[in-house]
């Protein structure tokens, strides 16, 4: 079936470095993508989103890039800090059966560890 | 003033028991979800309700029965618990595609 996945399950960086987390998706009909951050013992938290009519979107220290040609999504974190250590998920919204109710499907998740 | 709150946070029980997890959101959202996160951190949707009506029901054993008494609440009842039900269960709500998650209920079936 359709799926959203990640290339790297773990990423270890030094504080101050830039981090890049990648995600591949297979549902070409998806038009909305979201990155979530999950800290230990907490629920996933929204970071940034992007629609399929965009290639790039920037937030505070984070940038999401979307390449629809190769169905690839990435999250860039600038000047990574220890507080950025968490599991990061990409997710896509699909609308099945012609309904307006979206189903959020998550990818595998990448564990980001930031060393001081 | 937690936006999405679920109880209990931890639930330890024996195989064969019946248990419930409660979820409430004070965001005024119409749509609520239950997700299951396994030991490998994979998040899988289980159910979705919109204004008390079931709209998404993934391939989940019928031992799992969601109940939505009103649009601010979505409870999850699980009958005849099995070892494989051990996981973290997350409730979430949404209005405009952005999901807001609760802090999770860690269920351990012994």
XYZ file of N, CA and C in Angstrom:
678
model
N 0.824 -1.192 0.000
C 0.000 0.000 0.000
C 0.861 1.245 0.000
N 0.196 2.407 0.020
C 0.947 3.646 0.022
C 1.655 3.808 1.351
N 2.797 4.457 1.338
C 3.532 4.594 2.593
C 4.411 5.830 2.542
N 4.796 6.244 3.704
C 5.742 7.332 3.857
C 6.909 6.781 4.643
N 8.114 6.934 4.190
C 9.239 6.331 4.897
C 10.415 7.255 5.030
N 11.405 6.856 5.758
C 12.598 7.640 6.004
C 13.809 6.854 5.582
N 14.851 7.572 5.097
C 16.062 6.912 4.686
C 16.910 6.530 5.885
N 17.009 7.409 6.901
C 17.909 7.202 8.018
C 17.116 7.088 9.304
N 17.311 6.000 10.033
C 16.618 5.885 11.302
C 17.253 6.699 12.421
N 18.550 6.994 12.368
C 19.224 7.763 13.411
C 20.139 8.798 12.783
N 20.292 9.917 13.493
C 21.174 10.982 13.057
C 21.802 11.602 14.289
N 23.116 11.644 14.307
C 23.845 12.201 15.438
C 24.664 13.389 14.959
N 24.499 14.548 15.606
C 25.197 15.767 15.183
C 25.759 16.492 16.392
N 26.677 17.391 16.113
C 27.221 18.238 17.168
C 26.387 19.512 17.274
N 26.319 20.026 18.472
C 25.609 21.284 18.688
C 26.163 22.365 17.765
N 25.268 23.093 17.141
C 25.689 24.153 16.237
C 25.713 23.740 14.775
N 25.776 22.420 14.535
C 25.734 21.942 13.152
C 24.327 22.082 12.588
N 24.243 21.966 11.278
C 22.942 21.895 10.627
C 22.554 20.425 10.466
N 21.280 20.127 10.643
C 20.788 18.756 10.512
C 19.840 18.661 9.332
N 19.912 17.536 8.648
C 18.984 17.286 7.549
C 18.374 15.908 7.746
N 17.064 15.879 7.816
C 16.333 14.624 7.978
C 15.519 14.407 6.710
N 15.621 13.227 6.135
C 14.997 12.952 4.849
C 13.795 12.023 4.973
N 12.929 12.115 3.990
C 11.716 11.302 3.969
C 11.315 11.053 2.519
N 10.965 9.810 2.216
C 10.451 9.460 0.899
C 8.992 9.066 1.040
N 8.164 9.529 0.130
C 6.761 9.152 0.171
C 6.374 8.505 -1.151
N 5.319 7.737 -1.134
C 4.951 6.999 -2.351
C 3.577 7.369 -2.892
N 2.776 8.073 -2.097
C 1.436 8.435 -2.552
C 1.497 9.739 -3.329
N 1.498 9.618 -4.632
C 1.631 10.809 -5.476
C 0.415 11.723 -5.384
N -0.687 11.210 -4.818
C -1.902 12.017 -4.689
C -1.877 12.912 -3.455
N -0.922 12.686 -2.575
C -0.847 13.509 -1.369
C -0.470 14.932 -1.720
N -1.142 15.887 -1.082
C -0.830 17.281 -1.400
C -0.505 18.107 -0.166
N -0.318 17.420 0.942
C -0.026 18.161 2.168
C 0.874 17.304 3.032
N 1.978 17.898 3.485
C 2.975 17.169 4.255
C 3.326 17.938 5.515
N 3.592 17.188 6.563
C 3.866 17.806 7.854
C 5.062 17.116 8.502
N 5.853 17.888 9.202
C 6.912 17.334 10.054
C 6.489 17.495 11.507
N 6.683 16.403 12.251
C 6.395 16.396 13.679
C 7.655 16.055 14.461
N 7.729 16.590 15.678
C 8.822 16.307 16.601
C 8.226 15.632 17.827
N 8.828 14.514 18.223
C 8.350 13.830 19.419
C 9.473 13.686 20.430
N 9.333 14.372 21.538
C 10.296 14.248 22.629
C 9.899 13.078 23.516
N 10.854 12.605 24.264
C 10.640 11.428 25.101
C 9.478 11.647 26.076
N 8.537 10.718 26.080
C 7.418 10.786 27.002
C 6.317 11.756 26.614
N 6.407 12.285 25.399
C 5.400 13.248 24.953
C 4.783 12.822 23.636
N 3.703 13.490 23.282
C 3.093 13.235 21.994
C 3.793 14.018 20.901
N 3.589 13.627 19.635
C 4.181 14.381 18.528
C 3.706 15.828 18.521
N 4.613 16.715 18.155
C 4.314 18.142 18.140
C 4.585 18.701 16.753
N 3.637 19.458 16.237
C 3.761 20.060 14.901
C 4.989 20.970 14.826
N 5.758 20.806 13.730
C 6.907 21.695 13.499
C 6.622 22.628 12.338
N 6.391 22.049 11.174
C 6.223 22.835 9.967
C 5.487 21.993 8.941
N 4.787 22.645 8.035
C 4.053 21.927 7.002
C 4.345 22.537 5.639
N 3.943 21.823 4.595
C 4.125 22.324 3.238
C 3.082 21.690 2.332
N 2.573 22.460 1.406
C 1.612 21.930 0.439
C 2.342 21.613 -0.860
N 1.716 20.798 -1.668
C 2.397 20.287 -2.859
C 2.617 21.354 -3.929
N 1.983 22.510 -3.780
C 2.213 23.577 -4.755
C 3.411 24.443 -4.373
N 4.137 23.999 -3.339
C 5.315 24.712 -2.882
C 6.526 23.777 -2.942
N 7.721 24.355 -3.080
C 8.958 23.579 -3.056
C 9.699 23.743 -1.737
N 9.430 24.865 -1.088
C 10.217 25.187 0.105
C 9.381 26.044 1.034
N 9.571 25.802 2.312
C 8.905 26.643 3.301
C 9.834 26.780 4.500
N 9.931 28.001 5.001
C 10.853 28.246 6.118
C 10.112 28.653 7.367
N 10.639 28.152 8.497
C 10.135 28.585 9.788
C 11.306 29.110 10.596
N 11.148 29.087 11.888
C 12.233 29.546 12.736
C 13.258 28.424 12.878
N 14.400 28.576 12.291
C 15.512 27.599 12.276
C 15.183 26.313 11.509
N 13.999 26.169 10.998
C 13.650 24.969 10.238
C 13.194 25.327 8.835
N 13.540 24.440 7.907
C 13.140 24.596 6.518
C 12.689 23.242 6.008
N 11.568 23.210 5.316
C 11.121 21.977 4.697
C 11.225 22.139 3.187
N 11.784 21.124 2.548
C 11.922 21.098 1.102
C 11.108 19.944 0.542
N 10.420 20.197 -0.546
C 9.599 19.179 -1.174
C 10.003 19.021 -2.633
N 10.342 17.813 -3.004
C 10.669 17.499 -4.392
C 9.649 16.485 -4.885
N 8.646 16.978 -5.604
C 7.551 16.108 -6.031
C 7.983 15.148 -7.135
N 9.002 15.528 -7.872
C 9.466 14.694 -8.980
C 9.957 13.337 -8.470
N 10.706 13.383 -7.369
C 11.238 12.141 -6.800
C 10.527 11.757 -5.513
N 9.461 12.476 -5.194
C 8.661 12.185 -4.000
C 9.528 12.162 -2.754
N 10.198 13.285 -2.536
C 11.138 13.378 -1.428
C 10.860 14.641 -0.622
N 10.954 14.469 0.674
C 10.698 15.553 1.624
C 11.890 15.617 2.575
N 12.312 16.811 2.921
C 13.394 16.909 3.900
C 13.119 18.023 4.895
N 13.682 17.848 6.067
C 13.597 18.846 7.126
C 15.014 19.282 7.465
N 15.274 20.559 7.344
C 16.573 21.089 7.691
C 16.448 21.895 8.975
N 17.324 21.605 9.921
C 17.356 22.344 11.183
C 18.689 23.074 11.253
N 18.629 24.390 11.339
C 19.851 25.189 11.398
C 20.322 25.317 12.841
N 21.656 25.330 13.003
C 22.264 25.540 14.318
C 21.600 24.646 15.364
N 21.689 23.348 15.111
C 21.011 22.379 15.961
C 21.434 22.509 17.423
N 20.455 22.422 18.298
C 20.685 22.573 19.738
C 20.337 21.271 20.462
N 20.878 21.061 21.649
C 20.539 19.839 22.397
C 19.044 19.644 22.579
N 18.306 20.744 22.694
C 16.854 20.658 22.833
C 16.151 20.157 21.587
N 16.878 20.062 20.491
C 16.300 19.520 19.253
C 16.331 18.000 19.244
N 17.028 17.405 20.192
C 17.097 15.943 20.267
C 15.698 15.375 20.469
N 15.295 14.515 19.548
C 13.934 13.968 19.575
C 13.799 12.991 18.408
N 12.622 12.408 18.269
C 12.285 11.621 17.082
C 11.489 12.523 16.151
N 11.878 12.541 14.890
C 11.215 13.381 13.906
C 10.465 12.506 12.904
N 9.212 12.880 12.668
C 8.371 12.134 11.736
C 7.931 13.033 10.597
N 7.962 12.491 9.395
C 7.248 13.144 8.311
C 5.885 12.470 8.215
N 4.917 13.190 7.716
C 3.569 12.642 7.591
C 2.889 13.271 6.388
N 1.944 12.546 5.830
C 1.206 13.050 4.687
C -0.284 12.938 4.966
N -1.013 13.834 4.341
C -2.465 13.800 4.448
C -3.017 13.238 3.147
N -3.897 12.248 3.270
C -4.587 11.725 2.104
C -6.081 11.781 2.369
N -6.845 11.902 1.292
C -8.298 11.992 1.402
C -8.900 10.829 0.640
N -9.311 9.816 1.355
C -9.822 8.594 0.743
C -11.309 8.709 0.479
N -11.747 8.079 -0.594
C -13.182 7.954 -0.864
C -13.864 9.266 -1.181
N -13.087 10.256 -1.594
C -13.696 11.521 -1.977
C -14.241 12.317 -0.807
N -13.854 11.925 0.399
C -14.328 12.672 1.563
C -13.411 13.855 1.830
N -13.849 14.726 2.690
C -13.023 15.867 3.075
C -12.270 15.572 4.360
N -12.361 14.338 4.857
C -11.701 13.991 6.102
C -10.341 13.403 5.795
N -9.299 14.129 6.205
C -7.953 13.676 5.912
C -7.462 12.637 6.881
N -6.655 11.736 6.367
C -6.011 10.729 7.192
C -4.528 11.017 7.180
N -3.991 11.230 8.358
C -2.573 11.538 8.494
C -1.801 10.241 8.640
N -0.922 9.968 7.695
C -0.106 8.758 7.724
C 1.328 9.144 8.027
N 1.898 8.511 9.039
C 3.246 8.843 9.473
C 4.296 7.951 8.834
N 5.479 8.514 8.656
C 6.634 7.744 8.242
C 7.272 7.069 9.440
N 8.420 6.437 9.181
C 9.074 5.608 10.188
C 9.597 6.401 11.379
N 10.139 7.548 11.172
C 10.734 8.318 12.255
C 12.247 8.271 12.235
N 12.894 9.395 12.528
C 14.342 9.481 12.645
C 14.682 9.997 14.028
N 15.602 9.297 14.692
C 16.038 9.735 16.013
C 17.206 10.707 15.824
N 17.008 11.939 16.234
C 18.067 12.952 16.161
C 18.678 13.122 17.543
N 20.002 12.962 17.617
C 20.728 13.166 18.868
C 21.722 14.297 18.662
N 21.647 15.306 19.513
C 22.533 16.459 19.408
C 23.496 16.443 20.584
N 24.780 16.376 20.280
C 25.809 16.318 21.328
C 26.329 17.721 21.626
N 26.424 18.067 22.913
C 26.919 19.401 23.292
C 28.371 19.588 22.874
N -3.966 23.667 31.678
C -4.820 23.962 30.524
C -4.396 23.150 29.318
N -4.217 21.837 29.527
C -3.775 20.971 28.448
C -4.818 20.928 27.352
N -4.398 21.040 26.091
C -5.328 21.091 24.978
C -5.981 19.734 24.736
N -5.136 18.686 24.664
C -5.624 17.323 24.496
C -5.104 16.518 25.680
N -5.996 16.045 26.479
C -5.587 15.310 27.675
C -6.155 13.901 27.646
N -5.317 12.957 28.006
C -5.759 11.575 28.029
C -5.338 10.931 29.340
N -6.178 10.044 29.821
C -5.912 9.347 31.071
C -6.281 7.880 30.943
N -5.532 7.006 31.624
C -4.361 7.318 32.442
C -3.108 7.473 31.585
N -2.025 7.914 32.158
C -0.752 8.018 31.444
C -0.070 6.648 31.364
N -0.245 5.863 32.410
C 0.305 4.507 32.427
C -0.806 3.532 32.792
N -0.800 2.389 32.130
C -1.816 1.376 32.391
C -1.158 0.013 32.305
N -1.103 -0.676 33.422
C -0.512 -2.008 33.473
C -1.614 -2.977 33.862
N -1.773 -4.023 33.059
C -2.888 -4.928 33.290
C -2.547 -6.335 32.827
N -3.375 -7.270 33.210
C -3.172 -8.665 32.847
C -3.879 -8.992 31.537
N -3.362 -9.982 30.856
C -4.035 -10.483 29.652
C -5.467 -10.864 29.968
N -6.353 -10.589 29.025
C -7.741 -10.980 29.181
C -8.619 -9.923 29.837
N -7.981 -8.927 30.465
C -8.770 -7.862 31.105
C -9.345 -6.899 30.072
N -10.329 -6.115 30.547
C -10.920 -5.047 29.737
C -10.504 -3.717 30.349
N -10.058 -2.784 29.511
C -9.626 -1.486 30.019
C -10.088 -0.372 29.090
N -10.139 0.842 29.648
C -10.515 2.013 28.857
C -9.492 3.122 29.013
N -9.327 3.879 27.942
C -8.494 5.081 27.959
C -9.407 6.243 27.566
N -9.310 7.321 28.336
C -10.178 8.463 28.069
C -9.391 9.602 27.415
N -10.084 10.355 26.584
C -9.454 11.502 25.920
C -10.440 12.658 25.844
N -9.920 13.827 26.133
C -10.730 15.045 26.066
C -9.911 16.159 25.430
N -10.549 16.947 24.588
C -9.863 18.115 24.018
C -10.706 19.358 24.252
N -10.018 20.445 24.601
C -10.712 21.713 24.880
C -10.402 22.754 23.804
N -10.074 22.265 22.605
C -9.727 23.158 21.501
C -10.924 23.495 20.622
N -12.044 22.861 20.880
C -13.219 23.107 20.050
C -13.149 22.425 18.690
N -12.247 21.462 18.553
C -12.097 20.750 17.282
C -13.247 19.780 17.049
N -13.518 19.534 15.760
C -14.590 18.605 15.408
C -14.110 17.174 15.243
N -12.826 16.999 14.924
C -12.307 15.676 14.580
C -11.290 15.207 15.602
N -11.447 13.952 16.004
C -10.521 13.344 16.968
C -10.056 11.991 16.455
N -8.878 11.594 16.921
C -8.237 10.373 16.447
C -7.666 9.565 17.599
N -7.483 8.285 17.312
C -6.640 7.424 18.144
C -5.537 6.858 17.256
N -4.299 6.976 17.758
C -3.135 6.404 17.095
C -2.466 5.426 18.052
N -1.841 4.397 17.478
C -1.069 3.438 18.255
C 0.394 3.560 17.847
N 1.279 3.679 18.846
C 2.718 3.739 18.570
C 3.389 2.498 19.152
N 4.040 1.728 18.272
C 4.658 0.490 18.729
C 6.062 0.739 19.289
N 6.730 -0.325 19.638
C 8.049 -0.220 20.277
C 9.102 0.368 19.348
N 8.840 0.333 18.036
C 9.763 0.930 17.081
C 9.360 2.349 16.706
N 8.472 2.918 17.499
C 8.049 4.313 17.333
C 7.144 4.529 16.128
N 6.711 3.468 15.473
C 5.840 3.644 14.326
C 4.442 4.030 14.779
N 3.919 5.112 14.220
C 2.594 5.625 14.572
C 1.584 5.192 13.521
N 0.540 4.510 13.970
C -0.466 4.021 13.028
C -1.848 4.469 13.472
N -2.593 5.031 12.522
C -3.924 5.487 12.851
C -4.837 4.296 13.119
N -5.718 4.480 14.113
C -6.682 3.422 14.432
C -8.094 3.869 14.047
N -8.495 4.987 14.609
C -9.858 5.487 14.405
C -9.850 7.007 14.257
N -10.913 7.499 13.615
C -11.147 8.927 13.584
C -12.642 9.185 13.684
N -12.996 10.182 14.472
C -14.384 10.590 14.635
C -14.503 12.060 14.266
N -15.576 12.394 13.561
C -15.885 13.782 13.280
C -17.250 14.095 13.863
N -17.261 14.982 14.839
C -18.515 15.378 15.475
C -19.338 14.150 15.905
N -18.683 13.255 16.589
C -19.264 12.032 17.168
C -19.525 10.925 16.154
N -19.203 11.162 14.892
C -19.454 10.141 13.878
C -18.153 9.485 13.440
N -18.123 8.156 13.376
C -16.942 7.420 12.950
C -16.699 7.646 11.464
N -15.487 8.115 11.108
C -15.167 8.362 9.704
C -13.988 7.552 9.211
N -13.108 7.147 10.105
C -11.983 6.298 9.732
C -11.915 5.142 10.717
N -11.867 3.938 10.157
C -11.718 2.750 10.995
C -10.734 1.842 10.276
N -9.484 1.924 10.677
C -8.469 1.090 10.064
C -8.671 -0.358 10.498
N -7.873 -1.226 9.957
C -8.013 -2.644 10.275
C -7.581 -2.889 11.712
N -8.522 -2.667 12.602
C -8.262 -2.819 14.026
C -9.176 -3.920 14.555
N -8.668 -4.839 15.394
C -9.533 -5.886 15.941
C -10.770 -5.304 16.603
N -11.885 -6.007 16.488
C -13.107 -5.465 17.076
C -13.120 -5.522 18.596
N -12.009 -5.969 19.180
C -11.860 -5.843 20.644
C -11.680 -4.374 21.028
N -11.303 -3.556 20.039
C -11.125 -2.129 20.265
C -12.412 -1.405 19.855
N -12.999 -0.695 20.798
C -14.242 0.004 20.482
C -14.140 1.455 20.949
N -14.071 2.380 19.999
C -14.067 3.792 20.356
C -15.487 4.257 20.652
N -15.554 5.256 21.521
C -16.865 5.839 21.837
C -16.697 7.339 21.989
N -17.576 8.069 21.320
C -17.497 9.526 21.367
C -18.822 10.072 21.878
N -18.926 10.350 23.178
C -20.180 10.854 23.731
C -20.513 12.265 23.251
N -19.484 13.039 22.950
C -19.653 14.369 22.363
C -18.368 14.688 21.617
N -18.352 15.778 20.889
C -17.210 16.004 20.000
C -15.928 16.359 20.745
N -16.032 16.613 22.051
C -14.832 16.923 22.830
C -14.204 15.695 23.468
N -14.864 14.556 23.342
C -14.388 13.343 23.988
C -14.347 12.185 23.006
N -13.261 11.418 23.078
C -13.164 10.169 22.324
C -12.434 9.159 23.193
N -13.202 8.203 23.700
C -12.646 7.197 24.588
C -12.383 5.913 23.809
N -11.443 5.142 24.329
C -11.079 3.881 23.671
C -11.211 2.753 24.675
N -12.095 1.811 24.355
C -12.280 0.654 25.222
C -11.675 -0.568 24.547
N -10.937 -1.340 25.323
C -10.286 -2.523 24.767
C -10.709 -3.752 25.578
N -11.284 -4.714 24.905
C -11.719 -5.963 25.547
C -10.656 -7.046 25.387
N -10.641 -7.958 26.329
C -9.789 -9.163 26.233
C -8.373 -8.812 25.795
N -7.721 -7.997 26.576
C -6.391 -7.497 26.221
C -5.407 -8.624 25.957
N -4.568 -8.405 24.939
C -3.551 -9.362 24.533
C -2.171 -8.728 24.685
N -1.138 -9.590 24.719
C 0.233 -9.091 24.868
C 0.575 -8.096 23.762
N 0.106 -8.374 22.545
C 0.415 -7.516 21.404
C -0.248 -6.151 21.460
N -1.128 -5.961 22.420
C -1.761 -4.645 22.551
C -0.852 -3.674 23.294
N 0.221 -4.183 23.868
C 1.161 -3.309 24.576
C 1.746 -2.296 23.600
N 1.596 -1.028 23.939
C 2.034 0.060 23.056
C 1.715 1.376 23.761
N 2.046 2.459 23.083
C 1.618 3.777 23.559
C 0.478 4.227 22.654
N -0.621 4.628 23.249
C -1.795 5.049 22.506
C -1.932 6.572 22.627
N -2.046 7.212 21.461
C -2.158 8.665 21.435
C -3.519 9.084 20.911
N -4.103 10.019 21.623
C -5.303 10.681 21.165
C -4.878 11.986 20.498
N -5.629 12.416 19.504
C -5.313 13.669 18.826
C -6.600 14.322 18.346
N -6.532 15.617 18.121
C -7.675 16.320 17.557
C -7.190 17.282 16.487
N -8.087 17.648 15.584
C -7.716 18.551 14.500
C -8.912 19.350 14.032
N -8.629 20.521 13.530
C -9.669 21.320 12.888
C -9.306 21.591 11.425
N -8.060 21.946 11.208
C -7.598 22.267 9.853
C -6.347 21.493 9.502
N -6.421 20.192 9.581
C -5.366 19.274 9.156
C -4.191 19.173 10.117
N -3.962 20.161 10.967
C -2.863 20.051 11.930
C -3.358 19.301 13.154
N -2.701 18.186 13.429
C -3.105 17.392 14.575
C -2.430 17.873 15.847
N -3.188 17.903 16.913
C -2.667 18.181 18.233
C -2.810 16.900 19.048
N -1.683 16.439 19.576
C -1.660 15.154 20.266
C -1.681 15.301 21.777
N -2.264 14.288 22.415
C -2.132 14.163 23.857
C -0.754 13.612 24.173
N -0.475 13.420 25.456
C 0.847 12.976 25.869
C 0.994 11.462 25.881
N -0.068 10.755 25.535
C 0.028 9.317 25.373
C -0.341 8.515 26.607
N -0.785 7.298 26.371
C -1.057 6.324 27.436
C -0.222 5.088 27.147
N 0.695 4.796 28.046
C 1.542 3.617 27.851
C 0.839 2.408 28.452
N 0.405 1.519 27.573
C -0.300 0.312 27.990
C 0.658 -0.873 28.005
N 0.726 -1.541 29.139
C 1.565 -2.741 29.269
C 0.667 -3.906 29.663
N 0.623 -4.916 28.806
C -0.185 -6.097 29.066
C 0.747 -7.230 29.486
N 0.525 -7.756 30.671
C 1.422 -8.773 31.221
C 0.831 -10.177 31.083
